[in-house]
PDB file of C-alpha atoms and ligand atoms in Angstrom:
ATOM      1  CA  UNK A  40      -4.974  11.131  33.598  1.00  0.00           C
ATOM      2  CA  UNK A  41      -4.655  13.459  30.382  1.00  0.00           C
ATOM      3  CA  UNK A  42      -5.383  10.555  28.013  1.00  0.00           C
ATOM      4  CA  UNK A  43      -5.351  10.981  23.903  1.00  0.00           C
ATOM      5  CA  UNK A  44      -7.888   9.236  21.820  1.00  0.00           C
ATOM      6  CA  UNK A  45      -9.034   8.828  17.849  1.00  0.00           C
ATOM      7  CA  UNK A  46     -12.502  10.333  16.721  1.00  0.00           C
ATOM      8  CA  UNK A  47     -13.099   9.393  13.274  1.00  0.00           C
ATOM      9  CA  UNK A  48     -15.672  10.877  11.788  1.00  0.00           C
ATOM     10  CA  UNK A  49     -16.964   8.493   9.648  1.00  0.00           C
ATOM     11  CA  UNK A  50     -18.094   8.938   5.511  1.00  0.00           C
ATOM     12  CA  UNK A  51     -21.351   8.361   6.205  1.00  0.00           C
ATOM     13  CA  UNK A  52     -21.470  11.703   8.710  1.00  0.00           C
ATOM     14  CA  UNK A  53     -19.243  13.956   6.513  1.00  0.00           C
ATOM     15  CA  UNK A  54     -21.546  12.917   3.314  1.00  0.00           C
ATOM     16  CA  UNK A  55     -24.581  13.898   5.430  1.00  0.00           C
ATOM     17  CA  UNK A  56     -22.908  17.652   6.396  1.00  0.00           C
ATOM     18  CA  UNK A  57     -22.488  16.692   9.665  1.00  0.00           C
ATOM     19  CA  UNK A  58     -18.943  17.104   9.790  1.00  0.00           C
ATOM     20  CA  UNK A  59     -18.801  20.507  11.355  1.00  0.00           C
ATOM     21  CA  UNK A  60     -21.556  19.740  13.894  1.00  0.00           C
ATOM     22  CA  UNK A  61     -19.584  16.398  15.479  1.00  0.00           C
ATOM     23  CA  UNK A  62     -16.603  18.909  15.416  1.00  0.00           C
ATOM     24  CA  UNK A  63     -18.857  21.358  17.733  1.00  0.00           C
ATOM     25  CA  UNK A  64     -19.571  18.161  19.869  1.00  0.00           C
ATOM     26  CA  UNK A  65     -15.784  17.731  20.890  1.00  0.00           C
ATOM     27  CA  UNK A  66     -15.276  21.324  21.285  1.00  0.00           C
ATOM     28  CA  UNK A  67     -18.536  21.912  23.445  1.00  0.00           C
ATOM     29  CA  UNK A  68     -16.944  18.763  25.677  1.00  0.00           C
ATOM     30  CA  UNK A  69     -13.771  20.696  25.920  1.00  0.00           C
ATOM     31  CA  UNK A  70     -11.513  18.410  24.118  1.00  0.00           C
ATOM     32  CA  UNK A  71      -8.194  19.788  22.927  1.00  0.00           C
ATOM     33  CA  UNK A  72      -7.960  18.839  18.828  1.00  0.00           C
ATOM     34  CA  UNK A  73      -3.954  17.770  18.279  1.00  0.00           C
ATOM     35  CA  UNK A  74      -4.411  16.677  14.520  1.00  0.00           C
ATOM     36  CA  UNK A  75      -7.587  16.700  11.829  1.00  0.00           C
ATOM     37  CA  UNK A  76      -7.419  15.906   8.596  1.00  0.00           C
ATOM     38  CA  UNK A  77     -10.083  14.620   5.483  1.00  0.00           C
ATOM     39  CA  UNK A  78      -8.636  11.332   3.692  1.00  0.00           C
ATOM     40  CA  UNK A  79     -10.362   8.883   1.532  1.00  0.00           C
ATOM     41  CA  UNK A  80      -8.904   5.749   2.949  1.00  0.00           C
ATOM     42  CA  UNK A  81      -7.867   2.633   0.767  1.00  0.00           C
ATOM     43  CA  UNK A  82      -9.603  -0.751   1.193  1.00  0.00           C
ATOM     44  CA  UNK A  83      -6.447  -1.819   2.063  1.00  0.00           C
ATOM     45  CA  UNK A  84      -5.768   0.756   4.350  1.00  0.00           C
ATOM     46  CA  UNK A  85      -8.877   0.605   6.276  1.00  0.00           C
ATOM     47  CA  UNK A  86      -8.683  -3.389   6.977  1.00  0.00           C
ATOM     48  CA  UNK A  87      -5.967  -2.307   8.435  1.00  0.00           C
ATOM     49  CA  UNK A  88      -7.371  -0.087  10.591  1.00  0.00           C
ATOM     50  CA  UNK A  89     -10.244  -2.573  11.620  1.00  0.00           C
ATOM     51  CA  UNK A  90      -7.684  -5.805  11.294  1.00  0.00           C
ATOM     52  CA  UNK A  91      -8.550  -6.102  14.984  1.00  0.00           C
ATOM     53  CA  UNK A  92     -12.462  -7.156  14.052  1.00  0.00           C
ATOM     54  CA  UNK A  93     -11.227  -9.607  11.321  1.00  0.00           C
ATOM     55  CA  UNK A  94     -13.414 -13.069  11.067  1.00  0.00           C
ATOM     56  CA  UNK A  95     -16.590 -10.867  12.640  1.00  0.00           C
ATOM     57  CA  UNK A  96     -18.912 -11.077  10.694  1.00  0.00           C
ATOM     58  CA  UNK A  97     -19.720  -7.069  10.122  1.00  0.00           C
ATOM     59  CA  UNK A  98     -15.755  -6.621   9.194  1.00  0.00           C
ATOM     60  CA  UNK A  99     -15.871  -7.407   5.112  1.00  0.00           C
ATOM     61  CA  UNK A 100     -19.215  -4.652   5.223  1.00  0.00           C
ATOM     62  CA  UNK A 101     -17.426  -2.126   8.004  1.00  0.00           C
ATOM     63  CA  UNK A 102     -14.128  -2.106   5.719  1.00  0.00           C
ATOM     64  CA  UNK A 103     -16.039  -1.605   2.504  1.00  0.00           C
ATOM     65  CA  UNK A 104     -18.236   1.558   4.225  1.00  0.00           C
ATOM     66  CA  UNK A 105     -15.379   2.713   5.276  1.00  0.00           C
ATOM     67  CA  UNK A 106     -13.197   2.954   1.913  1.00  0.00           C
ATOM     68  CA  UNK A 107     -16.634   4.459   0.018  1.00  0.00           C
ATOM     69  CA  UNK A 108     -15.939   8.229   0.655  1.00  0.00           C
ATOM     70  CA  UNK A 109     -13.778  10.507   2.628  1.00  0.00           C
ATOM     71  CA  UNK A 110     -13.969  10.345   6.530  1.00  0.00           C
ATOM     72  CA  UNK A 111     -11.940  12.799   8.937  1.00  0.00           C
ATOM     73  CA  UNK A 112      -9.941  10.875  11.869  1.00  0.00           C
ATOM     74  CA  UNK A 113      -8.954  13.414  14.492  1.00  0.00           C
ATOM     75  CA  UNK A 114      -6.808  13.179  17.340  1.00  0.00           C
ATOM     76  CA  UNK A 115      -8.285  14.779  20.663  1.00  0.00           C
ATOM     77  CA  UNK A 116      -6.920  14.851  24.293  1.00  0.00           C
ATOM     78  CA  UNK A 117      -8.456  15.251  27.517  1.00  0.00           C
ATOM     79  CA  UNK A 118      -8.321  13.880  30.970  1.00  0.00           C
ATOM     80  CA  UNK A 119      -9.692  10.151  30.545  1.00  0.00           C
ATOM     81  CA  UNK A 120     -10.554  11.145  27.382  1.00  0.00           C
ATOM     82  CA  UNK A 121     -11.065   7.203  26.037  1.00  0.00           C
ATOM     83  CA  UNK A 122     -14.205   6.548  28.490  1.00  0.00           C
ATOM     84  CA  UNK A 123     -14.947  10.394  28.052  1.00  0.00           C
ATOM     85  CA  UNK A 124     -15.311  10.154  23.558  1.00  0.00           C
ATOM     86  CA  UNK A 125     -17.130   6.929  24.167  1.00  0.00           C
ATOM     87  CA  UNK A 126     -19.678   8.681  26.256  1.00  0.00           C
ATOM     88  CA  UNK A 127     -20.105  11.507  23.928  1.00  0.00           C
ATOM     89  CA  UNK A 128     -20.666   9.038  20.941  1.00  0.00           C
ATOM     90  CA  UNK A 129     -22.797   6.734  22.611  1.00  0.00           C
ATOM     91  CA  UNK A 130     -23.432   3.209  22.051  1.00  0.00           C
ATOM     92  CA  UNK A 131     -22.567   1.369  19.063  1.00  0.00           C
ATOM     93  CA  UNK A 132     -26.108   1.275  17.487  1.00  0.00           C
ATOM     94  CA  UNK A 133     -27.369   4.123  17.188  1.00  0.00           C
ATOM     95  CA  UNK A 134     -31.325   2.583  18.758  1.00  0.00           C
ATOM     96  CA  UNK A 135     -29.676   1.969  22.008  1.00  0.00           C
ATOM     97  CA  UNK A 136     -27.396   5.683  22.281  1.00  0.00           C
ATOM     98  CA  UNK A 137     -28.388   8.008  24.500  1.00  0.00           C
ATOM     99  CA  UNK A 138     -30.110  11.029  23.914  1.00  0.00           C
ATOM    100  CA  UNK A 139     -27.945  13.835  23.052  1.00  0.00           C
ATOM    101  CA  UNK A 140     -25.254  11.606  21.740  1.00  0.00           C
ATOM    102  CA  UNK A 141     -23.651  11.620  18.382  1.00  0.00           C
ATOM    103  CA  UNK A 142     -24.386   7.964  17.450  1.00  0.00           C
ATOM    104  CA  UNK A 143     -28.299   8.987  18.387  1.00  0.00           C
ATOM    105  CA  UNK A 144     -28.373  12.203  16.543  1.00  0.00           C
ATOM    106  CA  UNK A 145     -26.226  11.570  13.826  1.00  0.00           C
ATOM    107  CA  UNK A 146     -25.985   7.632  12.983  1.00  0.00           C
ATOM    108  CA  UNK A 147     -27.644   5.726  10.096  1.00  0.00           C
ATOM    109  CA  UNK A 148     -27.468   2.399  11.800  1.00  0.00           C
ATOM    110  CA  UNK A 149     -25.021   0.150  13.894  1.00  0.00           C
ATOM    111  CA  UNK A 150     -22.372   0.267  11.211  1.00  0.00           C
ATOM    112  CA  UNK A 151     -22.729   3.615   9.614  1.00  0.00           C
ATOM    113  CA  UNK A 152     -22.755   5.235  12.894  1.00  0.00           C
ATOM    114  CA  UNK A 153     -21.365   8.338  12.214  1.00  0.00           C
ATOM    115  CA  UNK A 154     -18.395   8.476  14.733  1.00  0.00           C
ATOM    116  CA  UNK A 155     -15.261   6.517  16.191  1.00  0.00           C
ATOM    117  CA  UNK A 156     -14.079   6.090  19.482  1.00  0.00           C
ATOM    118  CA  UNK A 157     -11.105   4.247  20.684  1.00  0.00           C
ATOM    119  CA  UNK A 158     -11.344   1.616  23.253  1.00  0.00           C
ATOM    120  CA  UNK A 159      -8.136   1.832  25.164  1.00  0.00           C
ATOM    121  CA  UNK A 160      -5.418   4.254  25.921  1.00  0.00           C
ATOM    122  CA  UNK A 161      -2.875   1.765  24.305  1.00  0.00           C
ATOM    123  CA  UNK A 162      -5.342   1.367  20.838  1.00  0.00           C
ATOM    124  CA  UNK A 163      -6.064   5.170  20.816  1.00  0.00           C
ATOM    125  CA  UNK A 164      -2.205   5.451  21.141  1.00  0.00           C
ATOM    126  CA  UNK A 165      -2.140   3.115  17.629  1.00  0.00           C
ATOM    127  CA  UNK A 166      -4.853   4.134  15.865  1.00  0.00           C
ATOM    128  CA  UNK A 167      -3.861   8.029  15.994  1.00  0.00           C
ATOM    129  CA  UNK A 168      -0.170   7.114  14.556  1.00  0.00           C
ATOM    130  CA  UNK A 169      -2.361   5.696  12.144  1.00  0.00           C
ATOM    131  CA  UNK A 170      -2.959   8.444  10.696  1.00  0.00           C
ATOM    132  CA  UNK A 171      -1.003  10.971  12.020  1.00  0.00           C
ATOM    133  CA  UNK A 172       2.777  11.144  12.077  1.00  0.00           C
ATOM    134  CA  UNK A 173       4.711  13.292  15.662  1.00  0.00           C
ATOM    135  CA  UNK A 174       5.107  16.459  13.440  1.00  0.00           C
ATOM    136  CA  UNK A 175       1.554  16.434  12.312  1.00  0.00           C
ATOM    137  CA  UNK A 176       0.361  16.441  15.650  1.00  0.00           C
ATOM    138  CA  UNK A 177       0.827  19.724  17.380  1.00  0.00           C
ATOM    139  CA  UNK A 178       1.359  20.620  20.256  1.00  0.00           C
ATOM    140  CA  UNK A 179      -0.497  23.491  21.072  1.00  0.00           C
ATOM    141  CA  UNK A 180      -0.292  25.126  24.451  1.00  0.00           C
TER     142      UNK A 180
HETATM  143  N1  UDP B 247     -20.124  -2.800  13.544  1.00  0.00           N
HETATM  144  C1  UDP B 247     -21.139  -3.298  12.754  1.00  0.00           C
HETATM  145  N2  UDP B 247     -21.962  -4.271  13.265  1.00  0.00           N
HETATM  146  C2  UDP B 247     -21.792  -4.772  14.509  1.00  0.00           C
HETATM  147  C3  UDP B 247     -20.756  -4.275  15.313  1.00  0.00           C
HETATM  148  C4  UDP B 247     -19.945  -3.294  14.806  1.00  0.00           C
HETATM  149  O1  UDP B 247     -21.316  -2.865  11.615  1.00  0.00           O
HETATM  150  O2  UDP B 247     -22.555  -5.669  14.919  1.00  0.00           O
HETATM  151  C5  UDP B 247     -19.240  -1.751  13.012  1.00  0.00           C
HETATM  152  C6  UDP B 247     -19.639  -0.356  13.514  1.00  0.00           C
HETATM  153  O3  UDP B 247     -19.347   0.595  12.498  1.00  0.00           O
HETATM  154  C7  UDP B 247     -18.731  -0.197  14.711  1.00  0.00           C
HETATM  155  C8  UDP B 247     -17.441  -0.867  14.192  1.00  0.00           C
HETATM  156  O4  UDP B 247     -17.901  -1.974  13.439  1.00  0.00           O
HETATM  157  O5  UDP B 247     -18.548   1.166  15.062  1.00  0.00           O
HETATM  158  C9  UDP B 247     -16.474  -1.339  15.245  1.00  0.00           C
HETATM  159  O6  UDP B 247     -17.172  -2.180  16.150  1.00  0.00           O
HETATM  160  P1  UDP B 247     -16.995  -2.039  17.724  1.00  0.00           P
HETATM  161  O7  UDP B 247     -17.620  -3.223  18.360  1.00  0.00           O
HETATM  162  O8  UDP B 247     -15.545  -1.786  18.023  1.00  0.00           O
HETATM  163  O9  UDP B 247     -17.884  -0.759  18.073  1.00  0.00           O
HETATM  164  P2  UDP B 247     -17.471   0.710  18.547  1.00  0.00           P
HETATM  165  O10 UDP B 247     -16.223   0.591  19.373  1.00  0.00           O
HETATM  166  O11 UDP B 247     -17.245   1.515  17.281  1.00  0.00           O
HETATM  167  O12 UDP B 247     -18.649   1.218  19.325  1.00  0.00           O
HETATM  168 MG1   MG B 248     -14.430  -0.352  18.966  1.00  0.00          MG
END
């Protein structure tokens, strides 16, 4: 199944330059980008994003990181492309990600780690209307 999901990359990558080379990542894994865009994201606006991991107790530091500085969500597509973005970011801290992942080549630690994945067709569905509205999400050929 062609599935959609959100890669974020997150402000603690694109303050580190490595903005262009997680770009090369979904590119080299022959993902199809439908939307990209740079925002600095409002406290508010990102515990909403994470409202899902309220009452954990990483959610108060995860919303702050990710309100500090700009971070670039994109919308990619590929056949199962939820399980296939979670393999190409690896595992959630970044000391037990593969080699040759993002999370393991890119990530500070297991909350700045660099990238987002989404964890379900339905949630990637969500979290790219998030940020994207239909028009801003082409539909290339
Ligand atoms: N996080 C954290 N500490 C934890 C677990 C998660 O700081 O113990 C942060 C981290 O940035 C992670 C995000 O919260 O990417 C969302 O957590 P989740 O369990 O959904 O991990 P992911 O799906 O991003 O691998
Ligand atoms: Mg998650």
């Amino acid at each position: 199944m062609i599935e959609r999901t959100l890669c974020i990359i997150k402000p603690d990558a694109v303050a580190a330059g490595n903005t262009g080379n997680i770009i090369a990542h979904i590119q080299k894994e022959g993902f199809r980008i439908l939307g990209m865009k740079m925002v600095a994201l409002s406290h508010k606006a990102a515990a909403k994003f994470y409202e899902v991991h309220k009452g954990r107790p990483f959610y108060d530091g995860l919303v702050d990181f990710m309100s500090s500085a700009p971070c670039v969500p994109i919308a990619i597509e590929k056949e199962s492309a939820i399980a296939e973005w979670r393999r190409v970011i690896g595992a959630t801290d970044p000391a037990e990600a593969a080699d040759g992942t993002i999370r393991k080549l890119y990530a500070k630690n297991k909350g700045e780690n660099a990238a987002h994945g989404s964890d379900s067709v339905e949630n990637g569905l969500r979290e790219i209307a998030f940020f994207f509205t239909e028009r801003e999400l082409a539909d290339l050929a």
